[in-house]
CSV table of C-alpha atoms in Angstrom, one decimal:
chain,number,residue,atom,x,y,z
A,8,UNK,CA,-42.1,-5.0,120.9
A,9,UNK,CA,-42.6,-1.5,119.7
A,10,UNK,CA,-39.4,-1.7,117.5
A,11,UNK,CA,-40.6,-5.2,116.2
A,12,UNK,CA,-43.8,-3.9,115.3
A,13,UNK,CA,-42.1,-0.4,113.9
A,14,UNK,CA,-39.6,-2.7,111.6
A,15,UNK,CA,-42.6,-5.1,109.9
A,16,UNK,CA,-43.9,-2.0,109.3
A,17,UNK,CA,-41.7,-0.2,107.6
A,18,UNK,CA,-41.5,-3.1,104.9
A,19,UNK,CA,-45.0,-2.4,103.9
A,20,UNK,CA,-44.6,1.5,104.3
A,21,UNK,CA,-46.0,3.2,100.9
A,22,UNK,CA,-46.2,6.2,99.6
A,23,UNK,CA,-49.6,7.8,100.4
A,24,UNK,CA,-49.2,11.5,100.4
A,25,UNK,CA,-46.8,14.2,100.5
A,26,UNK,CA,-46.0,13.9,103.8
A,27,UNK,CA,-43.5,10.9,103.7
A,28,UNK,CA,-43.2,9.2,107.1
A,29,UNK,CA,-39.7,7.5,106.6
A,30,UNK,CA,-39.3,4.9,109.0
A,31,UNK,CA,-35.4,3.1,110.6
A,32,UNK,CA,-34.8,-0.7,110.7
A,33,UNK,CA,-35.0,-2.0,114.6
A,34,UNK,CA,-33.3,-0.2,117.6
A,35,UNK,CA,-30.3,-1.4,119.5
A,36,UNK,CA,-30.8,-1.0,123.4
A,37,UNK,CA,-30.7,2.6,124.1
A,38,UNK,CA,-31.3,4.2,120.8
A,39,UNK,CA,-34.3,6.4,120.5
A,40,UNK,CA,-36.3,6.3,117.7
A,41,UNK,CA,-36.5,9.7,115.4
A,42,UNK,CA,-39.4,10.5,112.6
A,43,UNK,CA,-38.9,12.8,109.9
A,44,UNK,CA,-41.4,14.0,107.3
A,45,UNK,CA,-40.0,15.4,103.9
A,46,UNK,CA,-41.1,16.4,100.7
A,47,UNK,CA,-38.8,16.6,97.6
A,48,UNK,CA,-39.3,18.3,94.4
A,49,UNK,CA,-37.6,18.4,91.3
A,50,UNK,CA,-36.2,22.2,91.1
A,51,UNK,CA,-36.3,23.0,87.8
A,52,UNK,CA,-36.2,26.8,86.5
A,53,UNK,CA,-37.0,28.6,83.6
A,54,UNK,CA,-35.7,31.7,82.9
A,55,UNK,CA,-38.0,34.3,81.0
A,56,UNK,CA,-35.5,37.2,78.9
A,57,UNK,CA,-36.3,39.8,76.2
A,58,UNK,CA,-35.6,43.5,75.9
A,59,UNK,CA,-36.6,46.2,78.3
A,60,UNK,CA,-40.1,47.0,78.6
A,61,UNK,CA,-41.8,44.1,76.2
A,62,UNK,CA,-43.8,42.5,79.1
A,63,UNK,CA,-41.4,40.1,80.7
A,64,UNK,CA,-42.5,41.4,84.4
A,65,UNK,CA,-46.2,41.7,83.4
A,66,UNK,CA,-46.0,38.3,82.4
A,67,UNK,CA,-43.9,36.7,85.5
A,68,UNK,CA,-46.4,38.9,87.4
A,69,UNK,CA,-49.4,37.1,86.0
A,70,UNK,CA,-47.5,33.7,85.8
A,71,UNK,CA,-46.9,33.7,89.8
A,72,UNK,CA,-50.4,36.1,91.1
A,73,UNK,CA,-48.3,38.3,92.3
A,74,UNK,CA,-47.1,42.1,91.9
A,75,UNK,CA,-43.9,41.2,92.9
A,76,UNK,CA,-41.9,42.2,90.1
A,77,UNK,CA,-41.7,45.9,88.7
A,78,UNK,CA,-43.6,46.6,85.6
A,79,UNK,CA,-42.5,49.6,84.8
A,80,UNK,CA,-41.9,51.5,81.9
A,81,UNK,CA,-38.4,52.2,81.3
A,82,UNK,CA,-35.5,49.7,81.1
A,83,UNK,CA,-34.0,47.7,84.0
A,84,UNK,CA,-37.4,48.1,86.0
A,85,UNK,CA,-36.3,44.6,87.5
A,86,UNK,CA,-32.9,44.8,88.6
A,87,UNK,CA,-32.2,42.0,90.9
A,88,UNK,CA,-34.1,38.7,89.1
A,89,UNK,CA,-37.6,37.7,90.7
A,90,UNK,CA,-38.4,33.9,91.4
A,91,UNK,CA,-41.7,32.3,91.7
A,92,UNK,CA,-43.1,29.3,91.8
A,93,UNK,CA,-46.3,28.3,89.4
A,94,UNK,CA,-48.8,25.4,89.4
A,95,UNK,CA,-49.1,23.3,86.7
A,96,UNK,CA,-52.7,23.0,85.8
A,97,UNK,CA,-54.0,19.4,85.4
A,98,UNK,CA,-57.2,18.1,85.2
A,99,UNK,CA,-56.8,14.9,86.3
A,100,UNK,CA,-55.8,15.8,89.9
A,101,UNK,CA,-59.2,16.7,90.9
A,102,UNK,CA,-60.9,13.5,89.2
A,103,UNK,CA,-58.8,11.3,90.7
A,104,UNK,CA,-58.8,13.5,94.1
A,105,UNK,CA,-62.8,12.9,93.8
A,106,UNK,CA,-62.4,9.0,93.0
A,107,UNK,CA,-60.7,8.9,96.0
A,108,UNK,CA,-62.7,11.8,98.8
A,109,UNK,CA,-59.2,12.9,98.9
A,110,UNK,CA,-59.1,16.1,101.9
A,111,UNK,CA,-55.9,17.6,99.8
A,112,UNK,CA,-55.0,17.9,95.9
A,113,UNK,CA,-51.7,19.4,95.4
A,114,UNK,CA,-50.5,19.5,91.6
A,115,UNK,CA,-47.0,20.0,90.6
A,116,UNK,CA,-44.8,23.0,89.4
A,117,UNK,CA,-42.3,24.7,88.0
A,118,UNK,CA,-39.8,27.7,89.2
A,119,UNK,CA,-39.7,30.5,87.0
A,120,UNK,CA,-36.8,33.4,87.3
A,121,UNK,CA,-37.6,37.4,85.8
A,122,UNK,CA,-34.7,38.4,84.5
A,123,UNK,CA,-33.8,41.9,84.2
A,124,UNK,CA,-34.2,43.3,80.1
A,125,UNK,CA,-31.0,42.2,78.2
A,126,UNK,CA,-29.7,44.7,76.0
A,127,UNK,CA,-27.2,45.3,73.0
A,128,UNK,CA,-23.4,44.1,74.5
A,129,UNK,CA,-25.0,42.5,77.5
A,130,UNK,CA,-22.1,39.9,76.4
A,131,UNK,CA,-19.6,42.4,77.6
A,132,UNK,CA,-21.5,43.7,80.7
A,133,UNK,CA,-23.9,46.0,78.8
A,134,UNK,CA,-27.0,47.1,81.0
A,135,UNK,CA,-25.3,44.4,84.0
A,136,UNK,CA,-25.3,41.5,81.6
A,137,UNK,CA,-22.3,39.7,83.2
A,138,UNK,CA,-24.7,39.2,85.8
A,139,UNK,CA,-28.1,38.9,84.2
A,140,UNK,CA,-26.5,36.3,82.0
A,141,UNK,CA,-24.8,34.6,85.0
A,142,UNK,CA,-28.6,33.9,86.4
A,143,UNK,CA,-29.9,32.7,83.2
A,144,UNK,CA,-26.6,30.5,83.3
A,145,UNK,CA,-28.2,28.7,86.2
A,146,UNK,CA,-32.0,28.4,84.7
A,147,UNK,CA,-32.6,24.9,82.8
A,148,UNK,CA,-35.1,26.6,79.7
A,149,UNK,CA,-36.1,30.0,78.3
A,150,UNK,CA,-38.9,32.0,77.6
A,151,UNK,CA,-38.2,34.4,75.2
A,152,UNK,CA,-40.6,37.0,75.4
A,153,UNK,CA,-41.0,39.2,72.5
A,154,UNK,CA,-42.9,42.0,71.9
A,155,UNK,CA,-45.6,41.7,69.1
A,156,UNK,CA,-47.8,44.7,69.7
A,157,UNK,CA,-47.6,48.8,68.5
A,158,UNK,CA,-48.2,51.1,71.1
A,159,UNK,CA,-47.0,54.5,71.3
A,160,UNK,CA,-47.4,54.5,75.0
A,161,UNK,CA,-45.2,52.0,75.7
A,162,UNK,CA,-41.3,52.4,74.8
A,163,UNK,CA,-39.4,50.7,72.8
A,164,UNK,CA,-35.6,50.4,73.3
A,165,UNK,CA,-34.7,50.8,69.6
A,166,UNK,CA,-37.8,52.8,68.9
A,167,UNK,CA,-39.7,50.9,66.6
A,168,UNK,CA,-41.0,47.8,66.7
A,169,UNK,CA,-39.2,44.3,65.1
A,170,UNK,CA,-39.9,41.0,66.9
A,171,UNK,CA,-36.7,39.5,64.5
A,172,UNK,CA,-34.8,41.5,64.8
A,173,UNK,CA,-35.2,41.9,68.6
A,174,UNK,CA,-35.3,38.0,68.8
A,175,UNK,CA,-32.0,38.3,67.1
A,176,UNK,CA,-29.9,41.0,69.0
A,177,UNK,CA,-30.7,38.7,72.2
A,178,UNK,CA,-29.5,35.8,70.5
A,179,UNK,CA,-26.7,37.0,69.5
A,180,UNK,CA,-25.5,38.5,72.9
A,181,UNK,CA,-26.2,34.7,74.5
A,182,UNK,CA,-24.4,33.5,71.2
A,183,UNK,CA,-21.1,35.8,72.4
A,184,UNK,CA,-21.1,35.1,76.1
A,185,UNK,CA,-21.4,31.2,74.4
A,186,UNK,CA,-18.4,32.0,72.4
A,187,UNK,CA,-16.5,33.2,75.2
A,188,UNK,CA,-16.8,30.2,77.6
A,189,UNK,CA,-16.3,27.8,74.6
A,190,UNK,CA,-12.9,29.7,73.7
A,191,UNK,CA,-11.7,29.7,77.2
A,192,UNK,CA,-12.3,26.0,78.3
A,193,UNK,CA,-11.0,25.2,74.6
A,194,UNK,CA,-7.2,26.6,75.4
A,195,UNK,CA,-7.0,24.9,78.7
A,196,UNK,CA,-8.2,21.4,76.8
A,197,UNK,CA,-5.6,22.0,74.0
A,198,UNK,CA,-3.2,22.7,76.5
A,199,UNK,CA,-3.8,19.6,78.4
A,200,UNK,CA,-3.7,17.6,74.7
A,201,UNK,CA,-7.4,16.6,75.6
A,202,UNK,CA,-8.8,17.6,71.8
A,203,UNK,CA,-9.5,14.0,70.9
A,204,UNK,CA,-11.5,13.3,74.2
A,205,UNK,CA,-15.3,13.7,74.1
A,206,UNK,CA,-15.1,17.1,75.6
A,207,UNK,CA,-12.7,18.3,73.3
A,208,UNK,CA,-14.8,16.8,70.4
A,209,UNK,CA,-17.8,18.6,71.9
A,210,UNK,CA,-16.1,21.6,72.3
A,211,UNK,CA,-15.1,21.4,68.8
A,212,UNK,CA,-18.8,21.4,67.1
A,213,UNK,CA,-20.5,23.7,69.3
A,214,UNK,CA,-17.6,26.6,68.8
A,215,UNK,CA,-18.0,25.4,64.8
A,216,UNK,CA,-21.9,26.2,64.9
A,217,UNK,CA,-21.5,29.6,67.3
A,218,UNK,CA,-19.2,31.2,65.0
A,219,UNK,CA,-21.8,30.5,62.2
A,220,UNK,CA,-23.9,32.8,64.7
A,221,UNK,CA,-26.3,29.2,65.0
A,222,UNK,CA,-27.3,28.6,68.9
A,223,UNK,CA,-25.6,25.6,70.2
A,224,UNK,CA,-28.8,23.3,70.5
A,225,UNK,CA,-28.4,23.1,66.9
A,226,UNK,CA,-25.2,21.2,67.5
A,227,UNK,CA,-25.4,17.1,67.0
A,228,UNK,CA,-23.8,16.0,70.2
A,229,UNK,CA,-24.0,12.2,71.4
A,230,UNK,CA,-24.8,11.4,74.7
A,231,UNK,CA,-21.0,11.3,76.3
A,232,UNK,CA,-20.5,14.5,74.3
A,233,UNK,CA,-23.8,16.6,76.0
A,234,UNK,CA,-22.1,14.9,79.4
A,235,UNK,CA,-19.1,16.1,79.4
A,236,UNK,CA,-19.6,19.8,78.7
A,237,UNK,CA,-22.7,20.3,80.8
A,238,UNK,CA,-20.8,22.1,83.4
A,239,UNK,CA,-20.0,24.8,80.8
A,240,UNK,CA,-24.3,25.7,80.9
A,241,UNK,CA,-24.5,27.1,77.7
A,242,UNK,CA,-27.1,29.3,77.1
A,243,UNK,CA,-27.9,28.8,73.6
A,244,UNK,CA,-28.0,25.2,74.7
A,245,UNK,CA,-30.8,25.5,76.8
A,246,UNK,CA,-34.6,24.5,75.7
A,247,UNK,CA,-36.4,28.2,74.1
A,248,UNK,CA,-39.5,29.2,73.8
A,249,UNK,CA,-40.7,32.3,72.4
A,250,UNK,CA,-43.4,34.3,73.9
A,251,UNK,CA,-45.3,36.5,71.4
A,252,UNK,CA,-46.7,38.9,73.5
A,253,UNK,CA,-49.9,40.4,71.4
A,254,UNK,CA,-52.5,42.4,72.1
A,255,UNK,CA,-55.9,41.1,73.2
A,256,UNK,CA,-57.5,41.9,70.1
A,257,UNK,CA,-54.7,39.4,68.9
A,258,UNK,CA,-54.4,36.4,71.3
A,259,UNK,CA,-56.5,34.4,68.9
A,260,UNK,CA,-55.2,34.1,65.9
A,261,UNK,CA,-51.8,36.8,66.2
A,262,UNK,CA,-50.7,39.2,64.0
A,263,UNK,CA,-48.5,39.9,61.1
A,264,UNK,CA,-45.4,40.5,63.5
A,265,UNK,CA,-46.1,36.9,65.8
A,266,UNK,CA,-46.4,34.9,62.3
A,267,UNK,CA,-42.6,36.3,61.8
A,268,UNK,CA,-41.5,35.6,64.7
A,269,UNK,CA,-42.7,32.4,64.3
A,270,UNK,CA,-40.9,31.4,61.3
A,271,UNK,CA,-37.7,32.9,62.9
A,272,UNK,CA,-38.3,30.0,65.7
A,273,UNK,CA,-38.9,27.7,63.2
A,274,UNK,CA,-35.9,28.0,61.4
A,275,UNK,CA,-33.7,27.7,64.9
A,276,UNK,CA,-36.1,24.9,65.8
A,277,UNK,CA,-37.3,26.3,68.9
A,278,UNK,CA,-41.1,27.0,69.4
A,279,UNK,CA,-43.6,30.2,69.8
A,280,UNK,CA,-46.7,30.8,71.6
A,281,UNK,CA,-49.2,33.4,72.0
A,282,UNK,CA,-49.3,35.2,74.8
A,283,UNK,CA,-51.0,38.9,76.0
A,284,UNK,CA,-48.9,39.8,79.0
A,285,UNK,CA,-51.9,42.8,79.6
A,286,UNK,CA,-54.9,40.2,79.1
A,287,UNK,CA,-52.9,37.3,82.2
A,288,UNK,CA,-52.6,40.6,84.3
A,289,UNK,CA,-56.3,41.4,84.2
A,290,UNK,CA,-57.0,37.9,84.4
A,291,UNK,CA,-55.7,37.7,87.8
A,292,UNK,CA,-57.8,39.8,89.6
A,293,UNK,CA,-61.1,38.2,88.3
A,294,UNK,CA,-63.4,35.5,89.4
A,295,UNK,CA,-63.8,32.3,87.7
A,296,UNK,CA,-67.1,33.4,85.5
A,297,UNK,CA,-65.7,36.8,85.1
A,298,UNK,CA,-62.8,35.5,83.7
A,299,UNK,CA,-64.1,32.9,81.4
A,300,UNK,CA,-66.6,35.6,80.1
A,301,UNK,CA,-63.8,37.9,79.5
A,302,UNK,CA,-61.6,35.2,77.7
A,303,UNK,CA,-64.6,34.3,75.2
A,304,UNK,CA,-65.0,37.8,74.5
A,305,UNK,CA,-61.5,37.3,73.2
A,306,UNK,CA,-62.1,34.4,71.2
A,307,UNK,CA,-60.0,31.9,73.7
A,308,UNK,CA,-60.7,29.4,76.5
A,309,UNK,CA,-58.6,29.0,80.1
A,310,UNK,CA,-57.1,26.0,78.4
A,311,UNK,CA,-56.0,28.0,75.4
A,312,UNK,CA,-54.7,31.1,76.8
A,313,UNK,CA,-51.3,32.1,76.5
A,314,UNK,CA,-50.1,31.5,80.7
A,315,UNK,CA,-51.2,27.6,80.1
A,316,UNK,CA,-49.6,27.5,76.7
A,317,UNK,CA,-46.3,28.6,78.2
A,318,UNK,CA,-46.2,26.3,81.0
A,319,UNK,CA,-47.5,23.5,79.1
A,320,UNK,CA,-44.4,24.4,76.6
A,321,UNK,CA,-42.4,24.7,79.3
A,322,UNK,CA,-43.0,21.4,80.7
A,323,UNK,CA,-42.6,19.5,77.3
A,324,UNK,CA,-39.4,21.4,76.1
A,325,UNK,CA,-37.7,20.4,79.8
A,326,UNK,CA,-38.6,16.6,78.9
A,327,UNK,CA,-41.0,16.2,82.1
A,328,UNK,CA,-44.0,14.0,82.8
A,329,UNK,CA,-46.2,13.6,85.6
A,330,UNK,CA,-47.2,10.7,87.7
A,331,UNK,CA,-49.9,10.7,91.0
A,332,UNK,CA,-50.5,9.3,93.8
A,333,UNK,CA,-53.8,9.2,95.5
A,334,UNK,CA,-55.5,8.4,98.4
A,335,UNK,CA,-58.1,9.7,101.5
A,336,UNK,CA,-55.5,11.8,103.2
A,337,UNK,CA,-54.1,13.5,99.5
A,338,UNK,CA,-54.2,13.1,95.6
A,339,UNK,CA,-50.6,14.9,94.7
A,340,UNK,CA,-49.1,15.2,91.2
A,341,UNK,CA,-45.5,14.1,90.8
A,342,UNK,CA,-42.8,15.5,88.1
A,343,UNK,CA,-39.9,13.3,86.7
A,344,UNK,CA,-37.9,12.5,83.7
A,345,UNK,CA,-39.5,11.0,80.6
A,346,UNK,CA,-37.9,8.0,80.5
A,347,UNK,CA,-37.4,7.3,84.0
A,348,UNK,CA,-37.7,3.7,85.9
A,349,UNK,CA,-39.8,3.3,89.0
A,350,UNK,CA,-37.1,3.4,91.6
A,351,UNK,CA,-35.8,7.1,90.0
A,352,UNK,CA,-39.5,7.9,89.9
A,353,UNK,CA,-40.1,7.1,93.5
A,354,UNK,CA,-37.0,9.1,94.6
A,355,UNK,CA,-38.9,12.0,93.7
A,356,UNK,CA,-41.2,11.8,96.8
A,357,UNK,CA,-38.2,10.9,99.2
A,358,UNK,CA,-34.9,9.5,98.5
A,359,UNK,CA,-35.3,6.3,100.7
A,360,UNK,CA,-38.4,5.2,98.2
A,361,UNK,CA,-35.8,5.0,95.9
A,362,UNK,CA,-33.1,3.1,97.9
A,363,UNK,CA,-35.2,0.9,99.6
A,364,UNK,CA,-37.3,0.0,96.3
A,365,UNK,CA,-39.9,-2.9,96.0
A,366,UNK,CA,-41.9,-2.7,93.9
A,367,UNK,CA,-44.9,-0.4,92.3
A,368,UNK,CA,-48.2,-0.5,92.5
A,369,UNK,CA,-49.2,0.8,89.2
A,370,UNK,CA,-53.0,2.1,87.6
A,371,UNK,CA,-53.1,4.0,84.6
A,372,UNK,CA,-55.3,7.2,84.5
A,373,UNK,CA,-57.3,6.2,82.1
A,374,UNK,CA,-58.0,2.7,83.6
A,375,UNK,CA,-59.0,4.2,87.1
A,376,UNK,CA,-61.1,6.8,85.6
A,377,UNK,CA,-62.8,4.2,83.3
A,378,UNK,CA,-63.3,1.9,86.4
A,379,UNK,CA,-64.7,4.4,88.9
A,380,UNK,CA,-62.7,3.1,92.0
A,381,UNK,CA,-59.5,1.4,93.1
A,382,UNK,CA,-61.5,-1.8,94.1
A,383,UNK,CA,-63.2,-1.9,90.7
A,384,UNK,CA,-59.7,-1.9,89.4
A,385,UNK,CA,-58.6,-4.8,91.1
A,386,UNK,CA,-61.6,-6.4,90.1
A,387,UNK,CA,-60.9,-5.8,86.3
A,388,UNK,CA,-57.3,-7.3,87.0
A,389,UNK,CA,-55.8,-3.6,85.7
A,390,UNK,CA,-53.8,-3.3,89.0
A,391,UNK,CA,-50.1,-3.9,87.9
A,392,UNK,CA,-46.8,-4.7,90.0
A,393,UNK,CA,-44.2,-3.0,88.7
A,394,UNK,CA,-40.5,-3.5,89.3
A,395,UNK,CA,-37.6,-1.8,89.0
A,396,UNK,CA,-36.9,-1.6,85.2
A,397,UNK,CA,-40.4,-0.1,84.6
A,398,UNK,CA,-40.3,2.8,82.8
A,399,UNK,CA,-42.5,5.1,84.1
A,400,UNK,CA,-45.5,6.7,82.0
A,401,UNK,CA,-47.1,9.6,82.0
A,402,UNK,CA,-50.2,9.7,84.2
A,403,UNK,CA,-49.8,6.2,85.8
A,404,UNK,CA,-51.3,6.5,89.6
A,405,UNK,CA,-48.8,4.6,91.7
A,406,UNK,CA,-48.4,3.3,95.1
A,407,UNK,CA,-44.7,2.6,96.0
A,408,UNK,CA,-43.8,-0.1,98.4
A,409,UNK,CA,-40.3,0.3,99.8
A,410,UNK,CA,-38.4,-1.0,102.8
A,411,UNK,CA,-35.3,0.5,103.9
């Protein structure tokens, strides 16, 4: 009876929380029943670079709430590269967590990897490039962070200050180490008489715009193309952001040397934010009316300063949305693909919401907000079953309904 009772059950099973109760089909005679409980998250990383000593560590530090990576003054202060995990901030989590007297809200996030300061000829194995290169090799974006700000205290690894020209010496050493895995995988495809497939083709216009010292994103590859040299993880490929680390006087509005690094990202069609690595280090160690006090001082809001700017950026350049789902025991944010269908969606959360897929429960933010209450929704008729070629969109609260 108990495996009757466990099998209707598990056709109903939805997803609820993060703690994903996965439940088997009937038992034969003599099978014992096993429960397992499992979350799954999307690991996504980005990987924040720049010289030595223009407040990568500071940042990372401030990024994560923790003093886990040196911040030192003097180059290669972070040797072996620091990873930590940061909340995305969001709102809407603790409206809909209130909606619903949730006990837990738990919001999504994203990795983030300090990398040790690159330096001229990292492409050759300058300052351990081979290796701090290899790690950024692995990362899916970068943060750029350049440094914006005079200070004689604080050193400079060409002694004066240049956010282009900095920008540009760490562009080119990921444009070399580009050039060199192009050039390689190239002669092996020419000597297999591959040129004319869609790696060779690939191959083809991103070694054309590299030697015209042009990252590789700048390269107009199809679909099948970006497929089939993936494996290569180019870095100059990768999503960018730049950081213009200021000072606090300057988190506002910037300075003459941020408004020139940000018409360099402009022309490489990458974007730049504001950021004081000094002002998110202070930040930490304040309370909630200390620091909003101290932020208005500076002529910015929570919202506005530069840690949410650069996950926020993050988020967007890496194509990713977020979806919820709420209820007593947990209201829990949820990152996927823009662009994704329900089933992909719900394989977030657990990989048998996706195989046994059914169908989705679907509210939009806006609608449950506006309503007050899940009951009020139905009411409304603004309760919507999905099915499996609905495309996800962002904010949508969903309850999955699977059966494997």
């Amino acid at each position: 009876m108990l495996a009757v009772i466990t099998a209707r059950r598990s056709a109903a099973f939805v997803s609820r929380s993060s703690f994903t109760q996965t439940f088997s089909p009937a038992l034969r005679a003599g099978q014992e029943r096993s429960f397992s409980r499992t979350t799954l998250s999307m690991k996504l990383q980005t990987a924040i670079v720049g010289l030595p000593n223009v407040g990568k560590s500071t940042l990372f530090n401030a990024l994560t709430q923790t003093q886990g990576a040196e911040a030192a003054n003097y180059p290669f202060c972070t040797i072996e590269p620091n990873t930590g995990i940061v909340e995305v901030p969001d709102p809407r989590l603790h409206a809909l967590g209130k909606i619903n007297n949730s006990v837990k809200v738990v919001p999504t996030v994203l990795e983030f990897v300090d990398v040790a300061g690159l330096v001229k000829g990292a492409s050759g194995g300058e300052g351990l490039g081979n290796q701090f290169l290899a790690t950024i090799r692995q990362c899916d974006a970068i943060v750029h962070v350049v440094r914006c700000f005079e200070d004689d205290n604080v050193i400079h690894v060409d002694g004066s200050v240049d956010p282009v020209r900095d920008a540009e010496l760490i562009n080119l050493e990921l444009i070399l180490a580009d050039i060199a895995q192009v050039e390689k995988r190239m002669q092996k495809v020419k000597k297999e008489r591959k040129m004319d497939s869609k790696e060779g083709q690939a191959l083809e216009k991103v070694f054309a715009v590299l030697n015209n010292d042009e990252p590789a994103r700048n390269a107009g590859l199809d679909e099948e193309e970006e497929l089939a040299i993936k494996s290569l993880g180019l870095l100059t490929r990768k999503k960018m952001i730049y950081a213009a680390n200021v000072a606090d006087s300057d988190l506002a509005t910037g300075n003459e040397l941020s408004k020139e690094l940000e018409k360099h990202a402009e022309k490489e069609g990458a974007t730049m934010v504001l950021v004081s690595a000094q002002v998110e280090a202070e930040l930490v160690d304040l309370e909630d009316a200390d620091r909003n006090d101290f932020l208005e001082s500076l002529g910015v809001t929570i919202d506005d300063c530069g840690l949410r700017r650069v996950i926020r950026e993050s988020y967007r350049i890496l194509n990713l949305q977020t979806y919820f789902t709420s209820g007593p025991t947990e209201t829990r944010a949820w990152t996927f693909k823009k662009g994704w269908k329900a089933p992909q969606a719900a394989g977030v959360i657990h990989g048998d919401f996706e195989r046994g897929f059914i169908r989705a429960e679907t509210i939009s933010y806006e609608d449950l907000i506006a309503c007050g209450s899940e009951a009020e929704v139905k009411k409304q008729g603004k309760l919507r079953s999905e099915g499996k070629d609905y495309v996800v969109q962002e904010g949508d609260v969903i309850l999955f309904r699977f059966n494997v």
